[in-house]
């Protein structure tokens, strides 16, 4: 069992997937606090509906990044958080929080990193013309979407895709792999060696993929 704190800014579908996995017994974690930088984030409603404590930290009250992150750190510690889970948290994390939870902050990103870090990445993947995209759960370091990779899930890009349809396909995988990554952490199966993350007792994937599938 691991005590987690989830940081959000928006709709919170990833938060919901974690709540659902915990309630279904697929993720041995307890959400101690959901912290938002936006008072109107729908994620807060999701948390409250499940009886989970929430906190809002307004940027106007803590305009400097370090002061904001110190307040986040204080709240996380106050709630006994062991693992910090970023779920659509739209802020860069400073050294204050990185040092407070060294390699104990996870993020999910809707591309196959290191391709397409940053924002609006589903559109960027479509515009580039990649045949596969997906999502990445990684530990957070001091770069942009650059920390050690824990799990990736791959989805095909289809000819008729829009950024919205590709995002929906990727989101289904996000909701699958984020609770899994938390479960692996909870089981103590994650080992970080430099940039590489090893999962003890894991299975290799079934096979390679080709898109389009050409059978000549
Ligand atoms: C997801 O696409 C996630 O990969 C990215 O922000 C989005 C958050 O969506 N980091 P939600 O708030 O979990 O619905």
mmCIF file with all atom_site columns, N, CA and C in Angstrom, residues 12-78:
data_model
loop_
_atom_site.group_PDB
_atom_site.id
_atom_site.type_symbol
_atom_site.label_atom_id
_atom_site.label_alt_id
_atom_site.label_comp_id
_atom_site.label_asym_id
_atom_site.label_entity_id
_atom_site.label_seq_id
_atom_site.pdbx_PDB_ins_code
_atom_site.Cartn_x
_atom_site.Cartn_y
_atom_site.Cartn_z
_atom_site.occupancy
_atom_site.B_iso_or_equiv
_atom_site.pdbx_formal_charge
_atom_site.auth_seq_id
_atom_site.auth_comp_id
_atom_site.auth_asym_id
_atom_site.auth_atom_id
_atom_site.pdbx_PDB_model_num
ATOM 1   N N  . UNK A 1 12 ? -9.452  15.775 -14.949 1.00 0.00 ? 12 UNK A N  1
ATOM 2   C CA . UNK A 1 12 ? -9.190  14.710 -13.980 1.00 0.00 ? 12 UNK A CA 1
ATOM 3   C C  . UNK A 1 12 ? -9.635  13.324 -14.400 1.00 0.00 ? 12 UNK A C  1
ATOM 4   N N  . UNK A 1 13 ? -9.627  13.034 -15.702 1.00 0.00 ? 13 UNK A N  1
ATOM 5   C CA . UNK A 1 13 ? -10.000 11.662 -16.094 1.00 0.00 ? 13 UNK A CA 1
ATOM 6   C C  . UNK A 1 13 ? -8.937  10.660 -15.628 1.00 0.00 ? 13 UNK A C  1
ATOM 7   N N  . UNK A 1 14 ? -7.682  11.077 -15.593 1.00 0.00 ? 14 UNK A N  1
ATOM 8   C CA . UNK A 1 14 ? -6.653  10.163 -15.064 1.00 0.00 ? 14 UNK A CA 1
ATOM 9   C C  . UNK A 1 14 ? -6.836  9.955  -13.568 1.00 0.00 ? 14 UNK A C  1
ATOM 10  N N  . UNK A 1 15 ? -7.160  11.018 -12.840 1.00 0.00 ? 15 UNK A N  1
ATOM 11  C CA . UNK A 1 15 ? -7.481  10.865 -11.417 1.00 0.00 ? 15 UNK A CA 1
ATOM 12  C C  . UNK A 1 15 ? -8.609  9.851  -11.265 1.00 0.00 ? 15 UNK A C  1
ATOM 13  N N  . UNK A 1 16 ? -9.645  9.981  -12.108 1.00 0.00 ? 16 UNK A N  1
ATOM 14  C CA . UNK A 1 16 ? -10.787 9.062  -12.016 1.00 0.00 ? 16 UNK A CA 1
ATOM 15  C C  . UNK A 1 16 ? -10.355 7.616  -12.246 1.00 0.00 ? 16 UNK A C  1
ATOM 16  N N  . UNK A 1 17 ? -9.453  7.424  -13.219 1.00 0.00 ? 17 UNK A N  1
ATOM 17  C CA . UNK A 1 17 ? -9.005  6.049  -13.509 1.00 0.00 ? 17 UNK A CA 1
ATOM 18  C C  . UNK A 1 17 ? -8.252  5.462  -12.312 1.00 0.00 ? 17 UNK A C  1
ATOM 19  N N  . UNK A 1 18 ? -7.541  6.319  -11.581 1.00 0.00 ? 18 UNK A N  1
ATOM 20  C CA . UNK A 1 18 ? -6.809  5.841  -10.395 1.00 0.00 ? 18 UNK A CA 1
ATOM 21  C C  . UNK A 1 18 ? -7.802  5.522  -9.269  1.00 0.00 ? 18 UNK A C  1
ATOM 22  N N  . UNK A 1 19 ? -8.778  6.419  -9.074  1.00 0.00 ? 19 UNK A N  1
ATOM 23  C CA . UNK A 1 19 ? -9.823  6.168  -8.062  1.00 0.00 ? 19 UNK A CA 1
ATOM 24  C C  . UNK A 1 19 ? -10.522 4.845  -8.371  1.00 0.00 ? 19 UNK A C  1
ATOM 25  N N  . UNK A 1 20 ? -10.894 4.666  -9.641  1.00 0.00 ? 20 UNK A N  1
ATOM 26  C CA . UNK A 1 20 ? -11.639 3.450  -10.036 1.00 0.00 ? 20 UNK A CA 1
ATOM 27  C C  . UNK A 1 20 ? -10.788 2.197  -9.809  1.00 0.00 ? 20 UNK A C  1
ATOM 28  N N  . UNK A 1 21 ? -9.492  2.286  -10.147 1.00 0.00 ? 21 UNK A N  1
ATOM 29  C CA . UNK A 1 21 ? -8.608  1.122  -9.984  1.00 0.00 ? 21 UNK A CA 1
ATOM 30  C C  . UNK A 1 21 ? -8.445  0.776  -8.509  1.00 0.00 ? 21 UNK A C  1
ATOM 31  N N  . UNK A 1 22 ? -8.358  1.809  -7.665  1.00 0.00 ? 22 UNK A N  1
ATOM 32  C CA . UNK A 1 22 ? -8.244  1.565  -6.216  1.00 0.00 ? 22 UNK A CA 1
ATOM 33  C C  . UNK A 1 22 ? -9.524  0.904  -5.710  1.00 0.00 ? 22 UNK A C  1
ATOM 34  N N  . UNK A 1 23 ? -10.664 1.468  -6.119  1.00 0.00 ? 23 UNK A N  1
ATOM 35  C CA . UNK A 1 23 ? -11.945 0.934  -5.615  1.00 0.00 ? 23 UNK A CA 1
ATOM 36  C C  . UNK A 1 23 ? -12.196 -0.481 -6.118  1.00 0.00 ? 23 UNK A C  1
ATOM 37  N N  . UNK A 1 24 ? -11.645 -0.799 -7.301  1.00 0.00 ? 24 UNK A N  1
ATOM 38  C CA . UNK A 1 24 ? -11.821 -2.149 -7.870  1.00 0.00 ? 24 UNK A CA 1
ATOM 39  C C  . UNK A 1 24 ? -10.778 -3.134 -7.337  1.00 0.00 ? 24 UNK A C  1
ATOM 40  N N  . UNK A 1 25 ? -9.857  -2.650 -6.488  1.00 0.00 ? 25 UNK A N  1
ATOM 41  C CA . UNK A 1 25 ? -8.848  -3.540 -5.916  1.00 0.00 ? 25 UNK A CA 1
ATOM 42  C C  . UNK A 1 25 ? -7.691  -3.836 -6.863  1.00 0.00 ? 25 UNK A C  1
ATOM 43  N N  . UNK A 1 26 ? -7.560  -3.026 -7.937  1.00 0.00 ? 26 UNK A N  1
ATOM 44  C CA . UNK A 1 26 ? -6.459  -3.245 -8.896  1.00 0.00 ? 26 UNK A CA 1
ATOM 45  C C  . UNK A 1 26 ? -5.246  -2.385 -8.585  1.00 0.00 ? 26 UNK A C  1
ATOM 46  N N  . UNK A 1 27 ? -5.358  -1.480 -7.627  1.00 0.00 ? 27 UNK A N  1
ATOM 47  C CA . UNK A 1 27 ? -4.259  -0.558 -7.318  1.00 0.00 ? 27 UNK A CA 1
ATOM 48  C C  . UNK A 1 27 ? -4.233  -0.371 -5.803  1.00 0.00 ? 27 UNK A C  1
ATOM 49  N N  . UNK A 1 28 ? -3.152  -0.841 -5.199  1.00 0.00 ? 28 UNK A N  1
ATOM 50  C CA . UNK A 1 28 ? -3.060  -0.853 -3.739  1.00 0.00 ? 28 UNK A CA 1
ATOM 51  C C  . UNK A 1 28 ? -2.485  0.475  -3.253  1.00 0.00 ? 28 UNK A C  1
ATOM 52  N N  . UNK A 1 29 ? -3.313  1.525  -3.370  1.00 0.00 ? 29 UNK A N  1
ATOM 53  C CA . UNK A 1 29 ? -2.879  2.871  -3.000  1.00 0.00 ? 29 UNK A CA 1
ATOM 54  C C  . UNK A 1 29 ? -4.023  3.561  -2.270  1.00 0.00 ? 29 UNK A C  1
ATOM 55  N N  . UNK A 1 30 ? -3.675  4.617  -1.552  1.00 0.00 ? 30 UNK A N  1
ATOM 56  C CA . UNK A 1 30 ? -4.689  5.423  -0.885  1.00 0.00 ? 30 UNK A CA 1
ATOM 57  C C  . UNK A 1 30 ? -4.431  6.880  -1.256  1.00 0.00 ? 30 UNK A C  1
ATOM 58  N N  . UNK A 1 31 ? -5.432  7.528  -1.829  1.00 0.00 ? 31 UNK A N  1
ATOM 59  C CA . UNK A 1 31 ? -5.253  8.943  -2.220  1.00 0.00 ? 31 UNK A CA 1
ATOM 60  C C  . UNK A 1 31 ? -5.503  9.801  -0.987  1.00 0.00 ? 31 UNK A C  1
ATOM 61  N N  . UNK A 1 32 ? -4.439  10.390 -0.458  1.00 0.00 ? 32 UNK A N  1
ATOM 62  C CA . UNK A 1 32 ? -4.539  11.161 0.778   1.00 0.00 ? 32 UNK A CA 1
ATOM 63  C C  . UNK A 1 32 ? -4.993  12.591 0.522   1.00 0.00 ? 32 UNK A C  1
ATOM 64  N N  . UNK A 1 33 ? -4.657  13.102 -0.657  1.00 0.00 ? 33 UNK A N  1
ATOM 65  C CA . UNK A 1 33 ? -4.999  14.502 -0.954  1.00 0.00 ? 33 UNK A CA 1
ATOM 66  C C  . UNK A 1 33 ? -4.947  14.708 -2.477  1.00 0.00 ? 33 UNK A C  1
ATOM 67  N N  . UNK A 1 34 ? -5.884  15.506 -2.978  1.00 0.00 ? 34 UNK A N  1
ATOM 68  C CA . UNK A 1 34 ? -5.834  15.973 -4.368  1.00 0.00 ? 34 UNK A CA 1
ATOM 69  C C  . UNK A 1 34 ? -5.594  17.473 -4.315  1.00 0.00 ? 34 UNK A C  1
ATOM 70  N N  . UNK A 1 35 ? -4.529  17.919 -4.936  1.00 0.00 ? 35 UNK A N  1
ATOM 71  C CA . UNK A 1 35 ? -4.154  19.340 -4.916  1.00 0.00 ? 35 UNK A CA 1
ATOM 72  C C  . UNK A 1 35 ? -4.330  19.921 -6.318  1.00 0.00 ? 35 UNK A C  1
ATOM 73  N N  . UNK A 1 36 ? -5.001  21.077 -6.381  1.00 0.00 ? 36 UNK A N  1
ATOM 74  C CA . UNK A 1 36 ? -5.188  21.744 -7.676  1.00 0.00 ? 36 UNK A CA 1
ATOM 75  C C  . UNK A 1 36 ? -4.678  23.175 -7.604  1.00 0.00 ? 36 UNK A C  1
ATOM 76  N N  . UNK A 1 37 ? -4.174  23.653 -8.720  1.00 0.00 ? 37 UNK A N  1
ATOM 77  C CA . UNK A 1 37 ? -3.826  25.076 -8.814  1.00 0.00 ? 37 UNK A CA 1
ATOM 78  C C  . UNK A 1 37 ? -4.998  25.875 -9.394  1.00 0.00 ? 37 UNK A C  1
ATOM 79  N N  . UNK A 1 38 ? -6.082  25.160 -9.740  1.00 0.00 ? 38 UNK A N  1
ATOM 80  C CA . UNK A 1 38 ? -7.277  25.826 -10.303 1.00 0.00 ? 38 UNK A CA 1
ATOM 81  C C  . UNK A 1 38 ? -8.485  25.479 -9.429  1.00 0.00 ? 38 UNK A C  1
ATOM 82  N N  . UNK A 1 39 ? -9.148  26.510 -8.915  1.00 0.00 ? 39 UNK A N  1
ATOM 83  C CA . UNK A 1 39 ? -10.289 26.281 -8.023  1.00 0.00 ? 39 UNK A CA 1
ATOM 84  C C  . UNK A 1 39 ? -11.447 25.606 -8.754  1.00 0.00 ? 39 UNK A C  1
ATOM 85  N N  . UNK A 1 40 ? -11.535 25.818 -10.086 1.00 0.00 ? 40 UNK A N  1
ATOM 86  C CA . UNK A 1 40 ? -12.678 25.279 -10.834 1.00 0.00 ? 40 UNK A CA 1
ATOM 87  C C  . UNK A 1 40 ? -12.353 23.972 -11.572 1.00 0.00 ? 40 UNK A C  1
ATOM 88  N N  . UNK A 1 41 ? -11.240 23.333 -11.216 1.00 0.00 ? 41 UNK A N  1
ATOM 89  C CA . UNK A 1 41 ? -10.884 22.065 -11.893 1.00 0.00 ? 41 UNK A CA 1
ATOM 90  C C  . UNK A 1 41 ? -11.938 21.002 -11.568 1.00 0.00 ? 41 UNK A C  1
ATOM 91  N N  . UNK A 1 42 ? -12.470 20.358 -12.604 1.00 0.00 ? 42 UNK A N  1
ATOM 92  C CA . UNK A 1 42 ? -13.503 19.335 -12.384 1.00 0.00 ? 42 UNK A CA 1
ATOM 93  C C  . UNK A 1 42 ? -12.939 18.155 -11.590 1.00 0.00 ? 42 UNK A C  1
ATOM 94  N N  . UNK A 1 43 ? -11.635 17.988 -11.654 1.00 0.00 ? 43 UNK A N  1
ATOM 95  C CA . UNK A 1 43 ? -10.982 16.916 -10.880 1.00 0.00 ? 43 UNK A CA 1
ATOM 96  C C  . UNK A 1 43 ? -11.327 17.016 -9.393  1.00 0.00 ? 43 UNK A C  1
ATOM 97  N N  . UNK A 1 44 ? -11.501 18.245 -8.882  1.00 0.00 ? 44 UNK A N  1
ATOM 98  C CA . UNK A 1 44 ? -11.828 18.430 -7.460  1.00 0.00 ? 44 UNK A CA 1
ATOM 99  C C  . UNK A 1 44 ? -13.199 17.836 -7.141  1.00 0.00 ? 44 UNK A C  1
ATOM 100 N N  . UNK A 1 45 ? -14.141 17.993 -8.089  1.00 0.00 ? 45 UNK A N  1
ATOM 101 C CA . UNK A 1 45 ? -15.488 17.415 -7.890  1.00 0.00 ? 45 UNK A CA 1
ATOM 102 C C  . UNK A 1 45 ? -15.396 15.896 -7.842  1.00 0.00 ? 45 UNK A C  1
ATOM 103 N N  . UNK A 1 46 ? -14.581 15.348 -8.724  1.00 0.00 ? 46 UNK A N  1
ATOM 104 C CA . UNK A 1 46 ? -14.411 13.881 -8.745  1.00 0.00 ? 46 UNK A CA 1
ATOM 105 C C  . UNK A 1 46 ? -13.893 13.394 -7.395  1.00 0.00 ? 46 UNK A C  1
ATOM 106 N N  . UNK A 1 47 ? -12.884 14.109 -6.855  1.00 0.00 ? 47 UNK A N  1
ATOM 107 C CA . UNK A 1 47 ? -12.293 13.708 -5.568  1.00 0.00 ? 47 UNK A CA 1
ATOM 108 C C  . UNK A 1 47 ? -13.348 13.775 -4.463  1.00 0.00 ? 47 UNK A C  1
ATOM 109 N N  . UNK A 1 48 ? -14.062 14.899 -4.410  1.00 0.00 ? 48 UNK A N  1
ATOM 110 C CA . UNK A 1 48 ? -15.050 15.099 -3.333  1.00 0.00 ? 48 UNK A CA 1
ATOM 111 C C  . UNK A 1 48 ? -16.125 14.022 -3.385  1.00 0.00 ? 48 UNK A C  1
ATOM 112 N N  . UNK A 1 49 ? -16.528 13.652 -4.596  1.00 0.00 ? 49 UNK A N  1
ATOM 113 C CA . UNK A 1 49 ? -17.565 12.626 -4.758  1.00 0.00 ? 49 UNK A CA 1
ATOM 114 C C  . UNK A 1 49 ? -17.149 11.293 -4.124  1.00 0.00 ? 49 UNK A C  1
ATOM 115 N N  . UNK A 1 50 ? -15.837 11.085 -4.058  1.00 0.00 ? 50 UNK A N  1
ATOM 116 C CA . UNK A 1 50 ? -15.329 9.830  -3.479  1.00 0.00 ? 50 UNK A CA 1
ATOM 117 C C  . UNK A 1 50 ? -14.776 10.037 -2.073  1.00 0.00 ? 50 UNK A C  1
ATOM 118 N N  . UNK A 1 51 ? -15.104 11.187 -1.470  1.00 0.00 ? 51 UNK A N  1
ATOM 119 C CA . UNK A 1 51 ? -14.702 11.442 -0.082  1.00 0.00 ? 51 UNK A CA 1
ATOM 120 C C  . UNK A 1 51 ? -13.210 11.675 0.094   1.00 0.00 ? 51 UNK A C  1
ATOM 121 N N  . UNK A 1 52 ? -12.557 12.139 -0.962  1.00 0.00 ? 52 UNK A N  1
ATOM 122 C CA . UNK A 1 52 ? -11.104 12.373 -0.902  1.00 0.00 ? 52 UNK A CA 1
ATOM 123 C C  . UNK A 1 52 ? -10.849 13.852 -0.579  1.00 0.00 ? 52 UNK A C  1
ATOM 124 N N  . UNK A 1 53 ? -9.900  14.096 0.350   1.00 0.00 ? 53 UNK A N  1
ATOM 125 C CA . UNK A 1 53 ? -9.570  15.475 0.731   1.00 0.00 ? 53 UNK A CA 1
ATOM 126 C C  . UNK A 1 53 ? -8.983  16.232 -0.455  1.00 0.00 ? 53 UNK A C  1
ATOM 127 N N  . UNK A 1 54 ? -9.298  17.530 -0.518  1.00 0.00 ? 54 UNK A N  1
ATOM 128 C CA . UNK A 1 54 ? -8.790  18.366 -1.618  1.00 0.00 ? 54 UNK A CA 1
ATOM 129 C C  . UNK A 1 54 ? -8.173  19.645 -1.056  1.00 0.00 ? 54 UNK A C  1
ATOM 130 N N  . UNK A 1 55 ? -7.289  20.226 -1.842  1.00 0.00 ? 55 UNK A N  1
ATOM 131 C CA . UNK A 1 55 ? -6.719  21.528 -1.502  1.00 0.00 ? 55 UNK A CA 1
ATOM 132 C C  . UNK A 1 55 ? -6.520  22.311 -2.794  1.00 0.00 ? 55 UNK A C  1
ATOM 133 N N  . UNK A 1 56 ? -6.781  23.601 -2.715  1.00 0.00 ? 56 UNK A N  1
ATOM 134 C CA . UNK A 1 56 ? -6.518  24.478 -3.861  1.00 0.00 ? 56 UNK A CA 1
ATOM 135 C C  . UNK A 1 56 ? -5.424  25.455 -3.445  1.00 0.00 ? 56 UNK A C  1
ATOM 136 N N  . UNK A 1 57 ? -4.383  25.521 -4.257  1.00 0.00 ? 57 UNK A N  1
ATOM 137 C CA . UNK A 1 57 ? -3.318  26.504 -4.009  1.00 0.00 ? 57 UNK A CA 1
ATOM 138 C C  . UNK A 1 57 ? -3.343  27.467 -5.185  1.00 0.00 ? 57 UNK A C  1
ATOM 139 N N  . UNK A 1 58 ? -3.669  28.704 -4.891  1.00 0.00 ? 58 UNK A N  1
ATOM 140 C CA . UNK A 1 58 ? -3.804  29.686 -5.980  1.00 0.00 ? 58 UNK A CA 1
ATOM 141 C C  . UNK A 1 58 ? -2.456  30.325 -6.303  1.00 0.00 ? 58 UNK A C  1
ATOM 142 N N  . UNK A 1 59 ? -2.202  30.421 -7.589  1.00 0.00 ? 59 UNK A N  1
ATOM 143 C CA . UNK A 1 59 ? -0.931  30.999 -8.031  1.00 0.00 ? 59 UNK A CA 1
ATOM 144 C C  . UNK A 1 59 ? -0.839  32.459 -7.569  1.00 0.00 ? 59 UNK A C  1
ATOM 145 N N  . UNK A 1 60 ? -1.988  33.149 -7.505  1.00 0.00 ? 60 UNK A N  1
ATOM 146 C CA . UNK A 1 60 ? -1.940  34.569 -7.090  1.00 0.00 ? 60 UNK A CA 1
ATOM 147 C C  . UNK A 1 60 ? -1.488  34.711 -5.620  1.00 0.00 ? 60 UNK A C  1
ATOM 148 N N  . UNK A 1 61 ? -1.732  33.676 -4.817  1.00 0.00 ? 61 UNK A N  1
ATOM 149 C CA . UNK A 1 61 ? -1.272  33.720 -3.416  1.00 0.00 ? 61 UNK A CA 1
ATOM 150 C C  . UNK A 1 61 ? 0.205   33.350 -3.279  1.00 0.00 ? 61 UNK A C  1
ATOM 151 N N  . UNK A 1 62 ? 0.709   32.595 -4.252  1.00 0.00 ? 62 UNK A N  1
ATOM 152 C CA . UNK A 1 62 ? 2.121   32.152 -4.232  1.00 0.00 ? 62 UNK A CA 1
ATOM 153 C C  . UNK A 1 62 ? 2.717   32.378 -5.614  1.00 0.00 ? 62 UNK A C  1
ATOM 154 N N  . UNK A 1 63 ? 2.922   33.648 -5.991  1.00 0.00 ? 63 UNK A N  1
ATOM 155 C CA . UNK A 1 63 ? 3.339   33.947 -7.360  1.00 0.00 ? 63 UNK A CA 1
ATOM 156 C C  . UNK A 1 63 ? 4.704   33.358 -7.744  1.00 0.00 ? 63 UNK A C  1
ATOM 157 N N  . UNK A 1 64 ? 5.584   33.200 -6.763  1.00 0.00 ? 64 UNK A N  1
ATOM 158 C CA . UNK A 1 64 ? 6.905   32.637 -7.104  1.00 0.00 ? 64 UNK A CA 1
ATOM 159 C C  . UNK A 1 64 ? 6.832   31.122 -7.080  1.00 0.00 ? 64 UNK A C  1
ATOM 160 N N  . UNK A 1 65 ? 7.424   30.527 -8.107  1.00 0.00 ? 65 UNK A N  1
ATOM 161 C CA . UNK A 1 65 ? 7.318   29.070 -8.276  1.00 0.00 ? 65 UNK A CA 1
ATOM 162 C C  . UNK A 1 65 ? 7.783   28.299 -7.043  1.00 0.00 ? 65 UNK A C  1
ATOM 163 N N  . UNK A 1 66 ? 8.893   28.739 -6.454  1.00 0.00 ? 66 UNK A N  1
ATOM 164 C CA . UNK A 1 66 ? 9.454   28.021 -5.302  1.00 0.00 ? 66 UNK A CA 1
ATOM 165 C C  . UNK A 1 66 ? 8.503   28.096 -4.104  1.00 0.00 ? 66 UNK A C  1
ATOM 166 N N  . UNK A 1 67 ? 7.892   29.274 -3.902  1.00 0.00 ? 67 UNK A N  1
ATOM 167 C CA . UNK A 1 67 ? 6.958   29.438 -2.779  1.00 0.00 ? 67 UNK A CA 1
ATOM 168 C C  . UNK A 1 67 ? 5.717   28.569 -3.009  1.00 0.00 ? 67 UNK A C  1
ATOM 169 N N  . UNK A 1 68 ? 5.256   28.527 -4.247  1.00 0.00 ? 68 UNK A N  1
ATOM 170 C CA . UNK A 1 68 ? 4.095   27.683 -4.582  1.00 0.00 ? 68 UNK A CA 1
ATOM 171 C C  . UNK A 1 68 ? 4.422   26.226 -4.283  1.00 0.00 ? 68 UNK A C  1
ATOM 172 N N  . UNK A 1 69 ? 5.574   25.792 -4.764  1.00 0.00 ? 69 UNK A N  1
ATOM 173 C CA . UNK A 1 69 ? 5.948   24.376 -4.591  1.00 0.00 ? 69 UNK A CA 1
ATOM 174 C C  . UNK A 1 69 ? 6.218   24.041 -3.123  1.00 0.00 ? 69 UNK A C  1
ATOM 175 N N  . UNK A 1 70 ? 6.723   25.012 -2.365  1.00 0.00 ? 70 UNK A N  1
ATOM 176 C CA . UNK A 1 70 ? 6.936   24.783 -0.927  1.00 0.00 ? 70 UNK A CA 1
ATOM 177 C C  . UNK A 1 70 ? 5.594   24.542 -0.239  1.00 0.00 ? 70 UNK A C  1
ATOM 178 N N  . UNK A 1 71 ? 4.569   25.265 -0.681  1.00 0.00 ? 71 UNK A N  1
ATOM 179 C CA . UNK A 1 71 ? 3.229   25.074 -0.110  1.00 0.00 ? 71 UNK A CA 1
ATOM 180 C C  . UNK A 1 71 ? 2.670   23.704 -0.515  1.00 0.00 ? 71 UNK A C  1
ATOM 181 N N  . UNK A 1 72 ? 2.900   23.306 -1.782  1.00 0.00 ? 72 UNK A N  1
ATOM 182 C CA . UNK A 1 72 ? 2.477   21.967 -2.226  1.00 0.00 ? 72 UNK A CA 1
ATOM 183 C C  . UNK A 1 72 ? 3.173   20.916 -1.355  1.00 0.00 ? 72 UNK A C  1
ATOM 184 N N  . UNK A 1 73 ? 4.471   21.088 -1.173  1.00 0.00 ? 73 UNK A N  1
ATOM 185 C CA . UNK A 1 73 ? 5.270   20.128 -0.398  1.00 0.00 ? 73 UNK A CA 1
ATOM 186 C C  . UNK A 1 73 ? 4.749   20.030 1.040   1.00 0.00 ? 73 UNK A C  1
ATOM 187 N N  . UNK A 1 74 ? 4.455   21.178 1.612   1.00 0.00 ? 74 UNK A N  1
ATOM 188 C CA . UNK A 1 74 ? 3.952   21.209 3.001   1.00 0.00 ? 74 UNK A CA 1
ATOM 189 C C  . UNK A 1 74 ? 2.640   20.396 3.103   1.00 0.00 ? 74 UNK A C  1
ATOM 190 N N  . UNK A 1 75 ? 1.745   20.614 2.151   1.00 0.00 ? 75 UNK A N  1
ATOM 191 C CA . UNK A 1 75 ? 0.442   19.927 2.189   1.00 0.00 ? 75 UNK A CA 1
ATOM 192 C C  . UNK A 1 75 ? 0.627   18.423 1.957   1.00 0.00 ? 75 UNK A C  1
ATOM 193 N N  . UNK A 1 76 ? 1.496   18.068 1.012   1.00 0.00 ? 76 UNK A N  1
ATOM 194 C CA . UNK A 1 76 ? 1.722   16.642 0.735   1.00 0.00 ? 76 UNK A CA 1
ATOM 195 C C  . UNK A 1 76 ? 2.272   15.944 1.973   1.00 0.00 ? 76 UNK A C  1
ATOM 196 N N  . UNK A 1 77 ? 3.244   16.576 2.629   1.00 0.00 ? 77 UNK A N  1
ATOM 197 C CA . UNK A 1 77 ? 3.861   15.976 3.827   1.00 0.00 ? 77 UNK A CA 1
ATOM 198 C C  . UNK A 1 77 ? 2.848   15.879 4.962   1.00 0.00 ? 77 UNK A C  1
ATOM 199 N N  . UNK A 1 78 ? 2.064   16.938 5.105   1.00 0.00 ? 78 UNK A N  1
ATOM 200 C CA . UNK A 1 78 ? 1.037   16.969 6.160   1.00 0.00 ? 78 UNK A CA 1
ATOM 201 C C  . UNK A 1 78 ? 0.080   15.774 6.031   1.00 0.00 ? 78 UNK A C  1
#
